[in-house]
XYZ file of C-alpha atoms in Angstrom:
361
model
C -0.019 0.019 0.090
C 2.936 2.012 0.974
C 4.671 1.552 -2.387
C 1.185 2.702 -4.413
C 0.667 5.708 -2.229
C 4.259 6.811 -3.066
C 3.864 6.085 -6.588
C 0.715 7.920 -6.541
C 2.447 10.993 -4.867
C 5.037 11.144 -7.237
C 2.837 10.859 -10.524
C 1.314 14.267 -10.574
C 4.579 16.242 -10.264
C 5.970 13.959 -13.393
C 2.969 14.692 -15.187
C 2.951 18.432 -14.427
C 6.644 18.379 -15.489
C 5.791 16.907 -18.873
C 3.289 19.436 -19.260
C 5.385 22.437 -18.250
C 7.986 21.171 -21.147
C 5.339 20.815 -23.666
C 4.166 24.497 -22.977
C 7.972 25.417 -22.839
C 8.500 23.776 -26.412
C 5.425 25.836 -27.798
C 6.187 29.165 -25.886
C 9.720 28.473 -28.140
C 7.786 28.223 -31.000
C 6.283 31.698 -30.466
C 9.410 33.428 -29.641
C 11.053 31.956 -32.941
C 8.139 33.196 -35.126
C 8.328 36.749 -33.056
C 11.879 36.868 -33.515
C 11.620 36.242 -37.247
C 9.097 38.846 -37.693
C 11.129 41.306 -35.952
C 14.038 40.323 -38.279
C 12.159 40.501 -41.627
C 11.556 44.246 -40.844
C 15.023 45.301 -39.123
C 17.947 46.344 -41.353
C 19.800 48.752 -43.146
C 16.550 48.686 -45.784
C 13.871 48.643 -43.092
C 10.371 47.357 -44.076
C 7.533 48.469 -41.598
C 5.254 45.831 -40.314
C 2.509 47.395 -41.932
C 4.232 46.685 -45.400
C 5.331 43.288 -44.660
C 2.162 41.334 -45.936
C 2.847 43.025 -49.520
C 6.405 42.229 -49.394
C 5.903 38.798 -48.731
C 3.283 38.611 -51.123
C 0.161 38.176 -49.367
C -2.085 41.098 -49.999
C -1.396 44.758 -51.325
C -0.673 46.450 -54.598
C 2.161 46.126 -56.807
C 4.258 49.530 -56.290
C 7.752 50.461 -56.637
C 8.195 50.436 -52.750
C 6.763 46.760 -52.714
C 8.953 45.852 -55.348
C 11.798 46.809 -53.484
C 10.770 45.408 -50.313
C 10.296 42.153 -52.312
C 13.620 42.138 -53.606
C 15.192 42.870 -50.360
C 13.232 40.306 -48.347
C 13.497 37.314 -50.739
C 17.083 37.747 -52.086
C 18.835 38.593 -49.033
C 17.110 38.827 -45.524
C 14.975 35.528 -45.818
C 17.487 33.130 -46.974
C 19.527 34.690 -44.334
C 17.052 34.242 -41.667
C 16.325 30.772 -42.690
C 20.233 29.938 -42.621
C 20.837 31.524 -39.292
C 17.729 29.547 -38.095
C 19.035 26.195 -39.111
C 22.795 26.777 -37.855
C 21.491 27.831 -34.529
C 19.577 24.755 -34.222
C 22.432 22.555 -35.705
C 24.625 23.516 -33.543
C 22.290 23.481 -30.390
C 21.234 20.046 -31.032
C 24.670 18.805 -31.563
C 26.018 20.297 -28.402
C 22.890 18.533 -26.594
C 23.824 15.209 -28.112
C 27.426 15.856 -27.028
C 26.099 16.548 -23.420
C 24.276 13.264 -23.397
C 26.864 10.999 -25.092
C 29.810 12.492 -22.246
C 27.365 12.561 -19.687
C 28.859 16.018 -19.036
C 26.765 19.265 -19.081
C 29.753 21.440 -19.923
C 30.258 19.121 -23.122
C 30.440 20.861 -26.070
C 30.939 20.509 -30.026
C 34.115 22.412 -30.210
C 36.121 19.821 -27.684
C 36.016 17.282 -30.609
C 37.954 19.351 -32.774
C 35.392 19.359 -35.995
C 35.299 23.130 -35.433
C 38.771 23.535 -35.695
C 39.298 21.163 -38.446
C 36.832 23.307 -40.683
C 38.476 26.061 -39.885
C 41.815 25.180 -41.084
C 40.682 23.880 -43.945
C 39.097 27.390 -44.665
C 41.865 29.050 -43.842
C 44.039 27.019 -46.112
C 41.527 27.943 -48.767
C 41.846 31.285 -48.233
C 45.406 31.880 -48.460
C 45.933 29.084 -51.141
C 43.156 30.548 -53.816
C 45.078 34.136 -53.309
C 48.430 32.906 -53.431
C 50.323 32.603 -57.015
C 49.835 28.628 -56.726
C 46.244 29.067 -56.775
C 45.526 32.055 -58.851
C 43.537 29.802 -61.121
C 40.989 28.795 -58.688
C 40.674 32.325 -57.184
C 37.620 33.036 -58.803
C 36.105 30.274 -56.918
C 36.789 31.030 -53.681
C 33.665 31.897 -52.474
C 32.369 28.435 -53.513
C 35.632 26.608 -52.210
C 35.282 28.297 -48.671
C 32.626 25.930 -47.694
C 33.193 22.802 -49.495
C 36.953 23.185 -47.717
C 35.605 24.014 -44.125
C 33.024 20.828 -44.614
C 35.721 18.543 -45.946
C 38.305 19.558 -42.825
C 35.467 18.717 -40.636
C 34.656 15.497 -42.022
C 38.438 14.499 -42.061
C 38.694 15.549 -38.488
C 36.017 13.113 -37.658
C 37.295 10.119 -39.717
C 40.591 10.714 -38.250
C 39.132 10.837 -34.435
C 37.056 7.976 -34.876
C 39.876 5.699 -36.048
C 41.975 6.729 -33.099
C 39.438 6.423 -30.692
C 38.124 2.923 -32.336
C 39.691 -0.509 -31.545
C 38.184 -3.835 -32.375
C 34.813 -2.383 -33.373
C 34.657 -0.399 -29.674
C 34.994 3.410 -29.660
C 36.254 4.908 -26.734
C 34.286 8.204 -25.654
C 37.411 9.493 -23.687
C 40.205 8.836 -26.225
C 37.900 10.431 -28.588
C 37.689 13.378 -26.352
C 41.443 13.627 -25.512
C 42.217 13.218 -29.233
C 39.897 15.897 -29.979
C 41.602 18.361 -27.669
C 45.262 17.272 -29.340
C 43.501 17.537 -33.066
C 42.119 21.346 -31.963
C 45.869 22.134 -30.908
C 47.433 21.372 -33.495
C 44.730 22.765 -35.982
C 45.071 26.063 -34.117
C 48.614 25.806 -34.903
C 47.967 25.317 -38.354
C 45.771 28.473 -38.245
C 48.292 30.435 -36.366
C 50.760 29.289 -39.074
C 48.358 30.433 -41.868
C 47.655 34.007 -40.170
C 51.585 34.666 -39.582
C 52.085 34.278 -43.399
C 49.233 35.806 -44.769
C 49.156 39.240 -45.980
C 46.973 41.779 -44.878
C 43.729 41.257 -47.044
C 43.910 37.604 -46.377
C 44.535 38.013 -42.625
C 41.265 40.319 -42.503
C 39.196 37.552 -44.603
C 40.844 34.689 -42.445
C 39.847 36.627 -38.947
C 36.078 37.655 -40.264
C 35.452 33.997 -41.073
C 37.025 32.989 -37.875
C 34.603 35.237 -35.789
C 31.520 33.766 -37.875
C 29.178 35.726 -40.078
C 25.895 35.021 -42.033
C 26.810 37.465 -44.791
C 27.263 34.910 -47.305
C 23.713 33.165 -46.908
C 22.139 32.264 -50.064
C 19.068 29.970 -50.858
C 21.613 27.750 -52.323
C 23.508 27.363 -49.097
C 20.006 27.276 -46.988
C 19.009 24.339 -49.142
C 22.151 22.756 -48.093
C 21.528 23.162 -44.424
C 17.842 22.069 -44.672
C 18.173 18.266 -45.405
C 20.998 17.853 -42.484
C 18.514 19.518 -40.365
C 15.862 17.404 -41.222
C 17.898 14.128 -41.006
C 19.510 15.118 -37.719
C 15.927 15.683 -35.731
C 14.648 12.372 -37.569
C 17.522 10.637 -36.243
C 17.134 12.714 -32.656
C 14.150 10.625 -31.941
C 15.916 7.610 -32.304
C 18.772 8.010 -29.832
C 16.883 9.971 -27.290
C 16.057 6.978 -25.091
C 19.611 5.856 -25.819
C 21.039 9.044 -24.523
C 18.885 8.918 -21.303
C 19.784 5.594 -20.321
C 23.411 6.308 -21.154
C 23.347 8.801 -18.062
C 23.363 5.663 -15.832
C 26.456 4.190 -17.370
C 27.285 2.335 -20.404
C 26.952 -0.981 -18.487
C 23.486 -0.180 -17.234
C 22.239 1.191 -20.729
C 23.282 -2.082 -22.296
C 21.287 -3.912 -19.876
C 18.493 -1.491 -20.733
C 18.624 -2.785 -24.213
C 20.733 0.089 -26.006
C 23.173 -0.922 -28.282
C 25.903 1.578 -26.980
C 28.693 1.027 -29.882
C 26.034 1.939 -32.132
C 24.670 4.917 -30.234
C 28.208 5.967 -29.775
C 28.629 5.917 -34.044
C 25.160 7.488 -34.754
C 25.966 10.219 -32.331
C 29.611 10.973 -33.350
C 28.056 11.100 -36.948
C 25.484 13.562 -36.275
C 27.431 15.664 -34.085
C 30.297 15.815 -36.710
C 27.942 16.298 -39.662
C 25.804 18.846 -37.611
C 28.475 21.316 -36.680
C 30.780 20.691 -39.969
C 27.785 22.163 -42.434
C 27.404 24.590 -39.636
C 30.705 25.966 -39.814
C 30.918 25.513 -43.573
C 28.375 27.998 -44.131
C 28.772 30.388 -41.181
C 32.267 30.062 -39.909
C 33.375 29.515 -36.748
C 30.650 30.338 -33.708
C 30.909 29.612 -30.228
C 28.648 29.161 -27.059
C 25.462 28.341 -29.080
C 26.170 24.623 -28.468
C 27.124 24.332 -25.010
C 24.992 27.595 -23.378
C 21.582 26.216 -25.116
C 21.238 22.843 -23.972
C 22.542 23.568 -20.690
C 20.114 26.273 -19.813
C 17.274 24.285 -21.277
C 18.223 21.167 -18.794
C 17.549 23.541 -15.983
C 14.134 24.840 -17.363
C 12.618 21.438 -18.837
C 14.789 18.827 -17.194
C 16.998 16.114 -19.100
C 15.112 13.673 -20.886
C 16.384 14.223 -24.445
C 13.049 13.343 -26.121
C 12.070 17.126 -25.469
C 15.383 18.531 -24.881
C 16.698 18.105 -28.682
C 13.825 19.812 -30.290
C 13.786 22.409 -27.956
C 17.546 23.004 -28.147
C 16.937 23.065 -31.903
C 14.018 26.114 -31.160
C 16.010 27.933 -28.788
C 19.415 27.950 -30.942
C 17.484 29.052 -33.734
C 15.946 31.962 -31.706
C 19.603 32.926 -30.581
C 20.998 32.766 -33.805
C 18.120 34.915 -35.827
C 18.350 37.406 -33.062
C 22.087 37.618 -33.046
C 22.357 38.021 -36.433
C 19.683 40.900 -36.424
C 21.946 42.648 -34.230
C 24.963 42.047 -36.039
C 23.476 43.481 -39.408
C 21.825 46.595 -37.545
C 23.557 47.430 -34.544
C 26.789 48.928 -36.359
C 24.800 49.669 -39.762
C 25.683 50.083 -42.453
C 28.568 47.765 -41.471
C 28.398 44.364 -40.076
C 29.287 42.725 -36.394
C 30.869 39.363 -37.110
C 28.114 37.235 -35.114
C 30.761 35.398 -33.021
C 31.418 38.255 -31.083
C 27.533 38.840 -29.969
C 27.235 35.423 -29.766
C 30.238 35.071 -26.950
C 29.250 38.342 -25.526
C 25.909 37.066 -24.615
C 26.568 33.564 -24.040
C 29.766 33.378 -21.764
C 27.899 35.820 -19.157
C 25.163 33.792 -19.255
C 26.635 30.666 -18.662
C 28.815 31.739 -15.877
C 25.699 33.314 -14.409
C 24.145 29.608 -14.536
C 27.101 28.146 -13.141
C 27.662 30.740 -10.019
C 23.855 29.873 -9.535
C 24.293 26.196 -9.501
C 26.975 26.692 -6.935
C 24.724 28.968 -4.617
C 27.034 31.925 -5.201
C 25.021 34.332 -7.057
C 24.006 35.844 -3.775
C 27.093 36.554 -2.773
């Protein structure tokens, strides 16, 4: 009887927690829509809310102003917002998977060296195509940059997987330590390229390393979309495994989870998500670590809700940061990585202090 009473006593809080998590996701959807509407209207070429329906083609007469608004929206602003939302969702989801895989709320996709590998390849492409050896490919620099970054991310993943795998088993600890070593090597390579680069190459490398959405196009957004859809579909299959993995690999195995398969899928997902995001926007920090950690405090650690919520909050953060980046110093543009670090680092420190009970000191 006491057991039954205990179960009944605990059931309402659990169901209340699920309702709160569902409401939180609904709230995130509403906030994302509001953020997108604001991003559509704000910019160097401002579009008042009253002209937005006509600019989107939903209502209104065709005028010279409407034609200008439609050109700004459909050629520049909408693909940029779409790319920013998807990149934010990819980075945040990759961070949530990493934290579940390593059973550490401080894990981040940058730890495994995927971002650094992509950055090294991109910096190499900038310097090579601007040298006399790559002069014939200089006109393809814009197209080669994201391809090089993605190839560098995939190559880094393959190296890390080869180092950490033995006899069909993957060691997460070795994967992490090898990632730290690969990151150090990649940063050394980037430092060498910065040393030999001229002023224009150095400016391009620095701007790319700080992250930017200025090069977003419909084509690049189309590259991001299938990766995001595939990632969301895969998240539904690995959520339960990540939940059980918190108990330890042995307990997860006895709970019916193929731990090695879960590791492989998670590593490939994190690498693909981070690699494709880095290839479009450059290196952007703190999204993958702050967003999932904050959501764990709000809606709990269950990955079935945590992963989609991370995608939504990551999208909100990136769209908002990109809107600020292109308006705060208009007509110039601030690198988006500066804003994500400026906002993400203090928030993350506040979370850490609050968890330690030091925020009131």
